[in-house]
mmCIF file of C-alpha atoms in Angstrom:
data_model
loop_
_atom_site.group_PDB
_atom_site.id
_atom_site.type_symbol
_atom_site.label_atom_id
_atom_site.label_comp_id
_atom_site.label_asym_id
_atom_site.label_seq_id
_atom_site.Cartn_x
_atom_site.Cartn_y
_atom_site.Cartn_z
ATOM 1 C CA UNK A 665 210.331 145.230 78.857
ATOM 2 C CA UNK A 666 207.909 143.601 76.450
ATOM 3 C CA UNK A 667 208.403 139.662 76.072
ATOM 4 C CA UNK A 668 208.374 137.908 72.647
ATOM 5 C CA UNK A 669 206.846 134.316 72.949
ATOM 6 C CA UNK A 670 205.360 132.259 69.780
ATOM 7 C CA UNK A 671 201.890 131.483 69.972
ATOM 8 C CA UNK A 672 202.165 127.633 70.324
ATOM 9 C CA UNK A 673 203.892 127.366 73.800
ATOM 10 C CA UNK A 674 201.616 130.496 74.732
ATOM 11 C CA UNK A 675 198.936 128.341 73.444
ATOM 12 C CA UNK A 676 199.970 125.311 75.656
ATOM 13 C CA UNK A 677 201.069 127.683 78.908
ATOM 14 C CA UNK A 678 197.755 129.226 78.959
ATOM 15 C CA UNK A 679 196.233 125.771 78.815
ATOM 16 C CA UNK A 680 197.896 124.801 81.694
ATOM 17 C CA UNK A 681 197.104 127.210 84.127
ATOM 18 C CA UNK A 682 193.469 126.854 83.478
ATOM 19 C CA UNK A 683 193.872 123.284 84.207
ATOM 20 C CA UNK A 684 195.625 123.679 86.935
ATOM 21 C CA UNK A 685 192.947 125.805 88.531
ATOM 22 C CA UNK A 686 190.419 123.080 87.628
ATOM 23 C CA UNK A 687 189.283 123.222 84.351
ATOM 24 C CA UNK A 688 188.698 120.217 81.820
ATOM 25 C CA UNK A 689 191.247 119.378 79.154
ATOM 26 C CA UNK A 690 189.026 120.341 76.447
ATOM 27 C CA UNK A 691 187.855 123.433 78.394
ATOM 28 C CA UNK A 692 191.256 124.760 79.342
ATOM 29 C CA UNK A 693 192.546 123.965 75.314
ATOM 30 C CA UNK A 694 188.927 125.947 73.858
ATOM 31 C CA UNK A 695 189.488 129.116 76.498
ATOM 32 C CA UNK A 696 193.150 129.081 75.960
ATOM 33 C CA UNK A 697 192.827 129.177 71.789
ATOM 34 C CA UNK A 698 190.491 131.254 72.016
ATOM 35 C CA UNK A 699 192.504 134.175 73.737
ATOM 36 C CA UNK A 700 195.749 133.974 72.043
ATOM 37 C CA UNK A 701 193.781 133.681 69.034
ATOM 38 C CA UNK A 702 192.237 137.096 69.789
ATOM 39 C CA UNK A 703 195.942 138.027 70.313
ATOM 40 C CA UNK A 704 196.883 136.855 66.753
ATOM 41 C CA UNK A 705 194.135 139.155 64.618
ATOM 42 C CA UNK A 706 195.053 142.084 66.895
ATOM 43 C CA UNK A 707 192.652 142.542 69.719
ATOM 44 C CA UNK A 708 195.526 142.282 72.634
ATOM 45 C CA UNK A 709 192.634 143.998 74.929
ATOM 46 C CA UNK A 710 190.826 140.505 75.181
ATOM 47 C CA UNK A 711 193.715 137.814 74.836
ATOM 48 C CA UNK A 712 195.767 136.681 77.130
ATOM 49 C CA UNK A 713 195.789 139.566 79.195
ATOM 50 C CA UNK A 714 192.381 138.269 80.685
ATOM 51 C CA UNK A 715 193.897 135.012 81.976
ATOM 52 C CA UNK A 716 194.708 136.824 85.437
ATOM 53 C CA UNK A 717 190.844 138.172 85.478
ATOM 54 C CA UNK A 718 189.854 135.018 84.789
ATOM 55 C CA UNK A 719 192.048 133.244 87.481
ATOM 56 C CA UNK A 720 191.118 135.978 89.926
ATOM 57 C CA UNK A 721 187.758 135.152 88.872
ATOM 58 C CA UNK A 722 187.411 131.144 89.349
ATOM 59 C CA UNK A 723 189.183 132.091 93.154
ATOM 60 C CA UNK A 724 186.653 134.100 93.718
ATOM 61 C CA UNK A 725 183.878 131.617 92.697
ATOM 62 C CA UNK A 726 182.681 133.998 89.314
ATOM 63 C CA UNK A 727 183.579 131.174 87.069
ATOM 64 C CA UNK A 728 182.998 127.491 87.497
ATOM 65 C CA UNK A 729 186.203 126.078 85.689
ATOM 66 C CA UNK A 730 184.312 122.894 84.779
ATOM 67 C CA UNK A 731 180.696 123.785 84.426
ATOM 68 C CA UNK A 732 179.055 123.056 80.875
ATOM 69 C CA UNK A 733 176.582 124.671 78.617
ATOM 70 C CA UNK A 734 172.943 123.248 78.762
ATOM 71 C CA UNK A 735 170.079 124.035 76.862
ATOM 72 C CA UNK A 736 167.502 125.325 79.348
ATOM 73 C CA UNK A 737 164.561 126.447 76.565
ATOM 74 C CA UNK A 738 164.151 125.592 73.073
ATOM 75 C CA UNK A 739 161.057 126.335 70.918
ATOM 76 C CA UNK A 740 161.310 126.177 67.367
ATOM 77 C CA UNK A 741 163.829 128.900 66.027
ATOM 78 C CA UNK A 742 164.852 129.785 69.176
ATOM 79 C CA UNK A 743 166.624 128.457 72.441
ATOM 80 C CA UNK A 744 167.888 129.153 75.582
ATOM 81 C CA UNK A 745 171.599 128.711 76.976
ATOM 82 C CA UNK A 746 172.603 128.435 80.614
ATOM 83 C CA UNK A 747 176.362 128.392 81.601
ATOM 84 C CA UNK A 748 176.300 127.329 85.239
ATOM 85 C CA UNK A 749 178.959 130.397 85.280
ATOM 86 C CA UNK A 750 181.404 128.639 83.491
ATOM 87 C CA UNK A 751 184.336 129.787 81.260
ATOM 88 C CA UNK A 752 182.320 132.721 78.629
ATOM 89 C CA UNK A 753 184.078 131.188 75.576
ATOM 90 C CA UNK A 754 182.795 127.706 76.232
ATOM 91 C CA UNK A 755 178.744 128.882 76.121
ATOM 92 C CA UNK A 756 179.407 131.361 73.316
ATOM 93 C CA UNK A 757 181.035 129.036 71.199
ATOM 94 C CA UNK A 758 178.146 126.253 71.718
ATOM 95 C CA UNK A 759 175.817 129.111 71.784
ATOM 96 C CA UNK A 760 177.171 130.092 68.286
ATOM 97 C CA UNK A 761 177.168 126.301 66.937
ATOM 98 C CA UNK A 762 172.937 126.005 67.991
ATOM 99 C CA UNK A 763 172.552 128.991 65.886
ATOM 100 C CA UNK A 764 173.871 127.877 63.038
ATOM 101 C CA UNK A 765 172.129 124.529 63.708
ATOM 102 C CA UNK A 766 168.549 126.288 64.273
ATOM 103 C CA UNK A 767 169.591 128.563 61.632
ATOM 104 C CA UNK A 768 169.793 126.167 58.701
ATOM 105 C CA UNK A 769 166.380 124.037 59.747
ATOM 106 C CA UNK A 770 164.071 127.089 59.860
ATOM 107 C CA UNK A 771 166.240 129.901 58.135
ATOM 108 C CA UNK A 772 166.761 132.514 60.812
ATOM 109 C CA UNK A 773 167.592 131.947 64.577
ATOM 110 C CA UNK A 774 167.872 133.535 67.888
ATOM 111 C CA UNK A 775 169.913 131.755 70.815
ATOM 112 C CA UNK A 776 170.925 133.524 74.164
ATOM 113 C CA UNK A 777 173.307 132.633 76.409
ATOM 114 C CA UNK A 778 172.797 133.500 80.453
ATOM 115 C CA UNK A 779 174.761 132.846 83.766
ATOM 116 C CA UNK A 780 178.037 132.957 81.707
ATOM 117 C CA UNK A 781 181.459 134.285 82.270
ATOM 118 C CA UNK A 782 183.386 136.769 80.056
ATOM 119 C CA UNK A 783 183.212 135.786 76.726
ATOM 120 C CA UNK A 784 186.036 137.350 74.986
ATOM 121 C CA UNK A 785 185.762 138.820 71.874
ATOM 122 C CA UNK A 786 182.237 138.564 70.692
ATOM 123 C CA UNK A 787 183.326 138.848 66.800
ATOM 124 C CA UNK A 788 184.503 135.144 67.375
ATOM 125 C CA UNK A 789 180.718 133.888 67.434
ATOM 126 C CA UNK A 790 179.645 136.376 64.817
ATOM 127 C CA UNK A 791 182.810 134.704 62.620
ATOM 128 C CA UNK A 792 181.777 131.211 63.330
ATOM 129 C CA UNK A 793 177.977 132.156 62.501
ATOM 130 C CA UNK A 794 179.207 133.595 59.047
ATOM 131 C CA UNK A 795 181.544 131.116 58.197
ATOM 132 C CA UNK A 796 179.157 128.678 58.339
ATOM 133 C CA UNK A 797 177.304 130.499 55.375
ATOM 134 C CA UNK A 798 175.110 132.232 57.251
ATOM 135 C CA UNK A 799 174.655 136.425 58.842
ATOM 136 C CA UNK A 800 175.561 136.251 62.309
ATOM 137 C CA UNK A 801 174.265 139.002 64.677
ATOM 138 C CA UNK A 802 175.258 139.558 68.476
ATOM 139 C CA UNK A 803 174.633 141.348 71.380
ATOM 140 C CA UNK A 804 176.097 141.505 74.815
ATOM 141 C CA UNK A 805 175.134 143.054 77.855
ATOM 142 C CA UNK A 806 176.943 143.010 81.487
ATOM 143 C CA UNK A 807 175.762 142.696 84.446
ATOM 144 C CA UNK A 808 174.481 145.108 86.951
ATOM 145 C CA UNK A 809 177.809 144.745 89.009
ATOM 146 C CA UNK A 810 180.013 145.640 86.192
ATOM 147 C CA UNK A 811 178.956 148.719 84.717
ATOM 148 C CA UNK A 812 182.104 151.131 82.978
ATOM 149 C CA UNK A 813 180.002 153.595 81.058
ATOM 150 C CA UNK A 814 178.140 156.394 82.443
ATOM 151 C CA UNK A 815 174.991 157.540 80.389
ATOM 152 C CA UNK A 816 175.244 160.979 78.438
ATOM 153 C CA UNK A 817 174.977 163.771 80.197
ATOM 154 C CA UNK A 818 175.734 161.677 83.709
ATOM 155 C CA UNK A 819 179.065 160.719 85.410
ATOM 156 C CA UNK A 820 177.961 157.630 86.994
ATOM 157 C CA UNK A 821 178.656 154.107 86.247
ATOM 158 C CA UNK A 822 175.883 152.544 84.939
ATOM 159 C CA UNK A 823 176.307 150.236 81.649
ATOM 160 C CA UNK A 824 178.361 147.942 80.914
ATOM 161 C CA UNK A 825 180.697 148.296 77.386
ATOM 162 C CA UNK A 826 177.428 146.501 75.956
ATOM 163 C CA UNK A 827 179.325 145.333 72.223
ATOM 164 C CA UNK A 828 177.795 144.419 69.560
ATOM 165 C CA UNK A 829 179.133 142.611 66.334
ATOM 166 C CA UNK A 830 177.654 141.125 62.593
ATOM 167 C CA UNK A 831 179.439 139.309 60.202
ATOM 168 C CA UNK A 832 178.616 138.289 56.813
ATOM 169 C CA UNK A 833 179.798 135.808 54.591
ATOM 170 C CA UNK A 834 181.127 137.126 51.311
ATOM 171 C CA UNK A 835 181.512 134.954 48.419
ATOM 172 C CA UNK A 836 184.952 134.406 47.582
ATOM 173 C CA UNK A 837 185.863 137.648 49.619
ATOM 174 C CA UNK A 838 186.455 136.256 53.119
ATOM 175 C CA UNK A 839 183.904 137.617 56.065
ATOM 176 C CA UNK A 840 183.001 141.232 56.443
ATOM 177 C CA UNK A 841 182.980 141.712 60.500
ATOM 178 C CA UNK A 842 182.102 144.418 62.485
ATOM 179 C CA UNK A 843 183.078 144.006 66.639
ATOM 180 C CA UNK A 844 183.125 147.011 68.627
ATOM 181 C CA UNK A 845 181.831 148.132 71.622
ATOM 182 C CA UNK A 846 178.844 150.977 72.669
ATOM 183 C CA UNK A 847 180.821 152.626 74.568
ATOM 184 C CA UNK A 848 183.900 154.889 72.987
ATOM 185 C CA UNK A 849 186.381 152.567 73.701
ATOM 186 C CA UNK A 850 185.985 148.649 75.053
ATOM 187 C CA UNK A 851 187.197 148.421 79.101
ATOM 188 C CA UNK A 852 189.819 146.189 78.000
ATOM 189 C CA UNK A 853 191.630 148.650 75.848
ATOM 190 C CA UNK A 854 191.880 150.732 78.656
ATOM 191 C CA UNK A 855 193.928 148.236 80.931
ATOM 192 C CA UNK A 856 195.890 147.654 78.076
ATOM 193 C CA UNK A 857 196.424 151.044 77.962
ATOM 194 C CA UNK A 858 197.398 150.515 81.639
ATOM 195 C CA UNK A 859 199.777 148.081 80.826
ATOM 196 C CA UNK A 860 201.722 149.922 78.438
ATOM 197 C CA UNK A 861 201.515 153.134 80.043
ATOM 198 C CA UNK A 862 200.316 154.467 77.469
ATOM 199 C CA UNK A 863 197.157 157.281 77.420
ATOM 200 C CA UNK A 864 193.549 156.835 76.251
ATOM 201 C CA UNK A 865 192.172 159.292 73.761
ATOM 202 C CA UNK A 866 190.525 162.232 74.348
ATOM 203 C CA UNK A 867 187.093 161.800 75.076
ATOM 204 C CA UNK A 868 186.975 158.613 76.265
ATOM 205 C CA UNK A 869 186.930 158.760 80.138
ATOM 206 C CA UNK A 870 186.286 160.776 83.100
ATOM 207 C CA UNK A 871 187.653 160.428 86.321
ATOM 208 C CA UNK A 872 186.028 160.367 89.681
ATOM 209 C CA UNK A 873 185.496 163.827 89.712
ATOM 210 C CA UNK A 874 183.541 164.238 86.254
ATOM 211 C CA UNK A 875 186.495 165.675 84.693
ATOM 212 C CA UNK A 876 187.591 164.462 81.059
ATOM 213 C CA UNK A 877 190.829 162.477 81.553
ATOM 214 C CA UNK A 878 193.207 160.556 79.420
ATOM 215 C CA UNK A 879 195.012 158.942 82.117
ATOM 216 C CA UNK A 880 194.576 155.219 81.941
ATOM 217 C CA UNK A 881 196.211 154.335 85.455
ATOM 218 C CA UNK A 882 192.824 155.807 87.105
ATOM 219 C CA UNK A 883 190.435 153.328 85.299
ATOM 220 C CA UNK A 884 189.750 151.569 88.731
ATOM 221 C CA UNK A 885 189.794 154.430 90.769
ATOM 222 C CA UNK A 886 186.429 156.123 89.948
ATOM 223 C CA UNK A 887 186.973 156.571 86.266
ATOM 224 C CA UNK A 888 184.052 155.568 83.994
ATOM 225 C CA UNK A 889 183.979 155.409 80.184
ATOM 226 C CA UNK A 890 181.563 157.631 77.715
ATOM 227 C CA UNK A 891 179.143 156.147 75.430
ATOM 228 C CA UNK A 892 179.742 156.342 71.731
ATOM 229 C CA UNK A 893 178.602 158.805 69.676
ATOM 230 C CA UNK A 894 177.390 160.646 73.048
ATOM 231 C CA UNK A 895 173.502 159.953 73.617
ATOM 232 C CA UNK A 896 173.166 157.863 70.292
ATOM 233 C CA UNK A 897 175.672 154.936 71.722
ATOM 234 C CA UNK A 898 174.052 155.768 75.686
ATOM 235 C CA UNK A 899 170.312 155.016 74.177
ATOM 236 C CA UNK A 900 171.782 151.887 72.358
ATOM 237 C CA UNK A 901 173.270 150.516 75.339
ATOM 238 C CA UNK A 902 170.047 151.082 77.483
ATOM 239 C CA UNK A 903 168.175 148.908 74.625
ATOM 240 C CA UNK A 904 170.686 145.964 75.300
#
């Protein structure tokens, strides 16, 4: 049965497990307002449902609960970010900051963030770009050990969900974001699918045996995701 909680003591009970397993005050209080944030404008797939993954994650030495961001290159318009594998939403967020930073002393920018974590919901940085004024573009690509998405025509996992997002300031009008992932659906809204039992739309998935599937109980047992827009979303995700 589905619990009710407000977002405050969520807020505060998601701070203190990451604490508890070793991250930072001001660490644990950024990851944890980050992901019931994502909660609050309706992305459930990448809130607080990760807090397990990420748990999971710092036992199994994938995320350094207290590592930092550092800049590791910077040359003119353009910079480097390592995140020592720490907490995703910690490097994106300063990743997002030198942008806007580099941004507004040479007029365009272009920052990328390595060695990090899961970063959430990457229409977070895009926001923070465009609500300082200026366009915010982004790109993410995962790693080699976590592909979902097999490439058209193949049955395979081999790409990650590979989002990308841009958001633009509009006078008066707010932010005009786009967030969404290159494959049909993100990963994450198929284990929330999972966790309310519910299906996944038709043609979004196959299941170990190449056969189209809307079962989302079978996402870690051989299943793998389609691209977008079949070999237009597939060639996009190679590029990132």
């Amino acid at each position: 049965m589905p619990v009710s909680i407000h977002a405050e003591p969520l807020e505060q009970l998601t701070r203190d497990i990451f604490a508890a397993a070793g991250a930072p005050p001001d660490i644990a209080a950024v990851v944890a307002e980050s992901l019931v944030m994502t909660n609050l404008v309706g992305h459930d797939s990448h809130g607080v449902l990760r807090v397990k993954q990420y748990i999971n994650m710092i036992r199994a030495g994938m995320i350094k609960p207290a590592a930092r961001p550092l800049i590791r290159k910077r040359f003119g318009a353009t910079a480097m970010v390592t995140n020592g594998y720490g907490f995703g939403q910690i490097g994106a967020r300063y990743a997002a900051e030198l942008a806007v930073e580099l941004g507004r002393a040479h007029g365009i920018a272009a920052v990328s963030l390595g060695q990090t974590a899961h970063i959430g919901r990457l229409g977070e940085y895009t926001h923070l770009i465009a609500a300082a004024g200026l366009i915010g573009i982004g790109f993410t690509s995962g790693s080699m050990f976590s592909g979902w998405v097999a490439p058209y025509g193949g049955r395979e996992k081999v790409f990650s969900t590979n989002p990308m997002s841009f958001a633009v300031p509009c006078a008066g009008e707010g932010t005009l974001l786009l967030d969404f992932a290159t494959a049909g659906m993100a990963h994450g809204k198929v284990l929330l699918a999972r966790a309310k039992g519910e299906p996944v739309p038709q043609g979004m998935m196959l299941d170990k045996n190449g056969r189209p599937s809307t079962d989302a109980s079978i996402v870690d047992d051989g299943a793998v995701l389609l691209a977008m827009g079949a070999y237009k979303g597939s060639g996009l995700s190679m590029m990132m």
